Tab-separated table of C-alpha atoms and ligand atoms in Angstrom:
chain	number	residue	atom	x	y	z
K	168	MET	CA	-28.529	31.012	-45.803
K	169	HIS	CA	-26.429	28.269	-44.602
K	170	ILE	CA	-28.578	25.116	-42.147
K	171	VAL	CA	-26.746	22.722	-40.940
K	172	LEU	CA	-28.643	19.288	-40.024
K	173	LEU	CA	-27.990	17.490	-37.408
K	174	GLY	CA	-29.840	14.003	-35.751
K	175	ALA	CA	-29.120	10.397	-35.216
K	176	PRO	CA	-28.520	8.055	-38.130
K	177	GLY	CA	-32.139	7.042	-38.483
K	178	ALA	CA	-33.374	10.703	-37.275
K	179	GLY	CA	-35.667	11.135	-40.374
K	180	LYS	CA	-32.881	14.337	-41.620
K	181	GLY	CA	-33.127	13.144	-45.269
K	182	THR	CA	-36.538	13.635	-44.845
K	183	GLN	CA	-36.978	16.627	-43.693
K	184	ALA	CA	-33.430	17.556	-46.037
K	185	ASP	CA	-36.278	18.279	-48.719
K	186	THR	CA	-38.881	20.098	-46.779
K	187	LEU	CA	-36.161	22.468	-45.649
K	188	CYS	CA	-34.960	23.358	-48.926
K	189	GLU	CA	-38.440	23.684	-50.517
K	190	LYS	CA	-38.961	26.775	-47.358
K	191	PHE	CA	-35.919	28.129	-47.950
K	192	ASN	CA	-34.634	27.671	-51.679
K	193	LEU	CA	-31.576	25.757	-50.583
K	194	VAL	CA	-28.967	22.709	-51.801
K	195	HIS	CA	-29.188	19.555	-50.142
K	196	VAL	CA	-25.711	18.359	-49.203
K	197	ALA	CA	-25.101	15.278	-47.900
K	198	SER	CA	-21.850	13.550	-46.751
K	199	GLY	CA	-23.259	10.014	-46.666
K	200	ASP	CA	-25.133	10.567	-50.520
K	201	LEU	CA	-20.844	11.899	-51.979
K	202	PHE	CA	-19.600	9.360	-50.029
K	203	ARG	CA	-21.780	6.192	-51.346
K	204	GLU	CA	-21.402	8.011	-55.106
K	205	ALA	CA	-17.626	8.230	-54.403
K	206	ALA	CA	-18.298	4.726	-53.488
K	207	SER	CA	-19.764	3.389	-55.961
K	208	ALA	CA	-17.447	5.046	-58.815
K	209	GLY	CA	-14.625	3.302	-57.215
K	210	THR	CA	-12.023	6.395	-56.789
K	211	GLU	CA	-9.624	6.508	-55.054
K	212	LEU	CA	-11.552	8.692	-52.210
K	213	GLY	CA	-14.391	6.384	-52.093
K	214	LYS	CA	-12.701	3.302	-51.598
K	215	LYS	CA	-10.860	4.801	-48.920
K	216	ALA	CA	-14.416	6.184	-46.816
K	217	LYS	CA	-16.590	2.547	-47.928
K	218	SER	CA	-13.873	0.731	-45.741
K	219	TYR	CA	-14.777	3.501	-42.704
K	220	MET	CA	-18.741	2.219	-43.933
K	221	GLU	CA	-19.413	-0.472	-43.326
K	222	LYS	CA	-17.488	-0.263	-40.136
K	223	GLY	CA	-20.137	2.093	-39.079
K	224	LEU	CA	-17.410	4.318	-38.506
K	225	LEU	CA	-16.586	7.765	-39.157
K	226	VAL	CA	-14.554	9.071	-42.732
K	227	PRO	CA	-11.713	11.102	-40.818
K	228	ASP	CA	-11.788	14.564	-40.459
K	229	ASP	CA	-9.335	15.379	-43.194
K	230	ILE	CA	-11.352	13.618	-46.201
K	231	THR	CA	-14.617	14.667	-45.532
K	232	ILE	CA	-13.731	18.260	-44.839
K	233	SER	CA	-12.193	18.995	-47.946
K	234	LEU	CA	-14.745	16.524	-49.579
K	235	ILE	CA	-17.342	19.464	-48.574
K	236	LYS	CA	-15.481	21.749	-48.864
K	237	GLU	CA	-15.153	21.519	-52.736
K	238	LYS	CA	-17.929	20.607	-52.903
K	239	VAL	CA	-19.695	23.646	-50.927
K	240	ASP	CA	-16.972	26.114	-52.404
K	241	GLY	CA	-18.293	24.878	-56.670
K	242	LEU	CA	-21.776	25.673	-55.586
K	243	GLY	CA	-21.125	29.075	-55.569
K	244	THR	CA	-22.946	31.850	-53.931
K	245	ALA	CA	-26.397	31.981	-55.243
K	246	LYS	CA	-28.276	29.966	-53.334
K	247	GLY	CA	-28.245	29.226	-49.347
K	248	VAL	CA	-26.782	25.359	-48.801
K	249	LEU	CA	-28.413	23.246	-46.658
K	250	LEU	CA	-25.849	20.558	-44.694
K	251	ASP	CA	-27.339	16.740	-44.283
K	252	GLY	CA	-24.700	14.482	-42.165
K	253	PHE	CA	-21.871	17.495	-41.702
K	254	PRO	CA	-20.522	18.483	-39.426
K	255	ARG	CA	-20.400	15.266	-37.796
K	256	THR	CA	-17.354	16.317	-35.008
K	257	LEU	CA	-16.325	19.159	-33.547
K	258	GLU	CA	-13.419	19.436	-35.752
K	259	GLN	CA	-15.436	19.568	-38.779
K	260	ALA	CA	-17.566	22.021	-37.586
K	261	LYS	CA	-15.135	25.117	-36.682
K	262	ALA	CA	-13.986	23.951	-39.827
K	263	LEU	CA	-16.876	24.555	-41.922
K	264	ASP	CA	-17.466	27.852	-38.938
K	265	LYS	CA	-14.333	28.673	-40.614
K	266	ASN	CA	-14.890	28.413	-44.611
K	267	LEU	CA	-17.715	30.241	-43.906
K	268	GLU	CA	-16.435	32.991	-42.792
K	269	VAL	CA	-13.936	33.731	-44.839
K	270	ARG	CA	-16.986	34.310	-47.419
K	271	GLY	CA	-18.156	36.629	-44.821
K	272	LYS	CA	-20.905	33.777	-44.602
K	273	LYS	CA	-22.169	31.460	-41.657
K	274	VAL	CA	-23.747	28.809	-40.018
K	275	ASP	CA	-27.095	30.246	-39.726
K	276	LYS	CA	-29.136	27.857	-37.874
K	277	ALA	CA	-28.237	23.762	-36.527
K	278	VAL	CA	-31.790	21.713	-36.796
K	279	PHE	CA	-31.740	19.014	-34.372
K	280	ILE	CA	-34.053	16.103	-34.982
K	281	ASN	CA	-34.370	14.287	-31.412
K	282	VAL	CA	-35.234	10.896	-31.604
K	283	SER	CA	-34.867	8.223	-28.688
K	284	SER	CA	-32.630	5.417	-29.274
K	285	ASP	CA	-35.560	2.310	-28.881
K	286	GLU	CA	-36.751	4.651	-32.270
K	287	LEU	CA	-33.778	4.499	-33.623
K	288	LEU	CA	-33.137	1.276	-33.662
K	289	ARG	CA	-36.279	0.397	-34.860
K	290	ARG	CA	-36.256	2.619	-38.143
K	291	LEU	CA	-32.464	1.428	-39.069
K	292	SER	CA	-33.380	-2.239	-38.759
K	293	GLY	CA	-36.193	-2.107	-41.415
K	294	ARG	CA	-34.962	0.703	-43.747
K	295	TRP	CA	-35.240	0.249	-46.801
K	296	ILE	CA	-34.449	2.845	-49.869
K	297	CYS	CA	-35.291	3.825	-53.187
K	298	ARG	CA	-31.904	4.036	-54.797
K	299	GLN	CA	-32.960	6.632	-57.702
K	300	CYS	CA	-34.299	9.062	-55.007
K	301	GLN	CA	-33.573	8.001	-51.486
K	302	ALA	CA	-37.155	7.853	-50.260
K	303	PRO	CA	-37.117	5.975	-47.426
K	304	TYR	CA	-39.900	2.802	-46.711
K	305	HIS	CA	-39.760	0.678	-43.361
K	306	MET	CA	-40.652	-2.560	-44.215
K	307	GLN	CA	-43.189	-2.883	-41.447
K	308	SER	CA	-44.042	0.464	-40.558
K	309	ALA	CA	-44.024	2.416	-44.015
K	310	PRO	CA	-43.630	-0.214	-46.952
K	311	PRO	CA	-43.971	0.726	-50.195
K	312	ARG	CA	-47.218	-0.331	-52.305
K	313	VAL	CA	-45.231	-2.826	-54.528
K	314	ALA	CA	-42.912	-5.476	-52.559
K	315	GLY	CA	-39.606	-3.679	-53.761
K	316	ARG	CA	-41.173	-0.179	-55.744
K	317	CYS	CA	-40.189	3.330	-54.888
K	318	ASP	CA	-44.698	4.439	-54.563
K	319	LYS	CA	-43.466	7.947	-55.931
K	320	CYS	CA	-40.225	7.182	-58.619
K	321	GLY	CA	-41.394	3.621	-59.432
K	322	GLY	CA	-37.310	3.225	-58.531
K	323	GLU	CA	-35.534	0.053	-57.194
K	324	LEU	CA	-35.424	-0.348	-53.165
K	325	TYR	CA	-32.306	-2.081	-51.683
K	326	GLN	CA	-30.898	-2.252	-48.329
K	327	ARG	CA	-27.821	0.593	-46.962
K	328	ALA	CA	-25.268	-2.275	-46.301
K	329	ASP	CA	-24.485	-0.380	-43.245
K	330	ASP	CA	-28.126	-0.853	-42.045
K	331	THR	CA	-27.060	-4.448	-40.629
K	332	ALA	CA	-27.877	-5.493	-37.047
K	333	ASP	CA	-24.730	-4.624	-36.203
K	334	THR	CA	-23.645	-1.833	-37.933
K	335	VAL	CA	-26.204	-0.216	-37.027
K	336	LYS	CA	-25.025	-0.924	-33.275
K	337	LYS	CA	-21.397	0.800	-34.290
K	338	ARG	CA	-23.380	3.668	-36.039
K	339	LEU	CA	-24.834	5.197	-32.888
K	340	GLU	CA	-22.256	4.201	-30.658
K	341	VAL	CA	-20.335	6.364	-32.855
K	342	TYR	CA	-23.309	9.930	-32.931
K	343	PHE	CA	-23.451	9.750	-29.112
K	344	ALA	CA	-19.721	9.947	-29.044
K	345	GLN	CA	-18.699	11.920	-31.757
K	346	THR	CA	-21.515	14.601	-32.977
K	347	SER	CA	-24.066	14.604	-29.707
K	348	PRO	CA	-21.422	17.034	-28.576
K	349	LEU	CA	-22.587	19.501	-31.485
K	350	ILE	CA	-25.788	19.969	-30.312
K	351	ASP	CA	-23.947	22.205	-27.092
K	352	TYR	CA	-21.199	23.373	-29.889
K	353	TYR	CA	-24.709	25.547	-31.391
K	354	ARG	CA	-26.637	26.061	-28.794
K	355	GLN	CA	-23.851	27.423	-26.882
K	356	LYS	CA	-23.624	30.202	-30.402
K	357	GLY	CA	-27.441	30.458	-30.032
K	358	LYS	CA	-28.614	28.532	-33.265
K	359	LEU	CA	-29.518	25.311	-31.838
K	360	VAL	CA	-33.611	24.593	-32.869
K	361	GLU	CA	-34.727	21.292	-31.239
K	362	VAL	CA	-37.518	18.961	-32.718
K	363	LYS	CA	-38.812	16.024	-31.729
K	364	GLY	CA	-38.617	13.716	-34.309
K	365	GLU	CA	-40.755	11.059	-33.545
K	366	GLY	CA	-44.293	10.684	-35.064
K	367	ASP	CA	-45.621	10.928	-38.816
K	368	PRO	CA	-43.060	12.463	-40.907
K	369	ARG	CA	-45.287	15.757	-41.911
K	370	VAL	CA	-46.007	16.542	-38.673
K	371	VAL	CA	-42.794	16.639	-37.622
K	372	GLY	CA	-41.886	18.784	-41.247
K	373	LYS	CA	-44.692	21.325	-40.162
K	374	GLY	CA	-42.877	21.265	-36.746
K	375	MET	CA	-39.475	22.154	-37.430
K	376	LEU	CA	-41.191	25.069	-40.331
K	377	LYS	CA	-42.713	26.438	-37.015
K	378	ALA	CA	-39.478	25.872	-34.595
K	379	LEU	CA	-37.833	27.833	-38.146
K	380	SER	CA	-40.600	30.404	-38.331
K	381	GLY	CA	-39.091	34.362	-37.784
K	382	THR	CA	-36.006	32.922	-40.112
K	383	LYS	CA	-35.286	35.014	-42.970
K	384	GLN	CA	-33.685	34.044	-46.264
K	385	GLU	CA	-30.551	35.626	-46.518
R	98	AMP	P1	-24.967	8.903	-43.770
R	98	AMP	O1	-25.844	8.737	-44.862
R	98	AMP	O2	-25.603	10.533	-43.231
R	98	AMP	O3	-26.208	8.260	-42.327
R	98	AMP	O4	-24.056	8.561	-43.530
R	98	AMP	C1	-22.799	7.339	-44.255
R	98	AMP	C2	-21.704	6.916	-43.464
R	98	AMP	O5	-20.649	8.157	-44.368
R	98	AMP	C3	-21.130	7.230	-42.634
R	98	AMP	O6	-22.051	6.666	-41.083
R	98	AMP	C4	-19.559	7.827	-41.914
R	98	AMP	O7	-19.134	6.431	-42.412
R	98	AMP	C5	-20.109	8.212	-43.260
R	98	AMP	N1	-20.076	9.876	-43.577
R	98	AMP	C6	-21.143	10.068	-43.555
R	98	AMP	N2	-20.898	11.685	-42.903
R	98	AMP	C7	-19.569	11.694	-42.943
R	98	AMP	C8	-18.944	13.331	-41.734
R	98	AMP	N3	-19.060	14.422	-41.241
R	98	AMP	N4	-17.557	12.787	-41.504
R	98	AMP	C9	-17.608	11.582	-41.111
R	98	AMP	N5	-18.452	10.048	-41.721
R	98	AMP	C10	-18.869	10.893	-42.399
């Protein structure tokens, strides 16, 4: 089974990804995490990606498509995959369909977490993330119990370099211009599952699983 997780930056994709992976026994592949890992390792790909990420822009399709293809192909077929943050353009979506088709697979569902722009801005501007387990916190509405430390694993919390006010604005602009057309792409294929993403993340997660009930694991 292959699920695509759609939603703007700050919609809560990372949080809901854990719920989906657990429920459907999927491997979590997050394109943003792969780019951040490559950037901190200082690889050629990482350096290139960093120059786009810093500006809040998308990494070019050719680089992104081959990175994800390599990752997904490397996982084999034993388990399904949850794609988080990929695809983000129509070209990426078409490349994904083609790559899965060659292996006799398909995107089964596209889960779209819908959150208003005001709420996205609020969330991203106060967001801190655990360096170890990636758990998200919000300095006003969901602070950690101990300042600067993750409640779950004790890891150090940090603010992403692209969560600054100007970059957040750019990332949202890019999302609405380049990524939101994918909602219609998957709707037309009858694969879209839309979930309201505001409120308690556990309630959002339950709503999402309910909307997916009846989806068979293949
Ligand atoms: P994320 O962690 O998903 O918010 O991604 C962080 C950054 O990585 C984005 O702002 C882009 O610069 C880059 N990125 C992640 N996924 C993609 C993608 N599918 N296509 C192009 N760029 C991406």
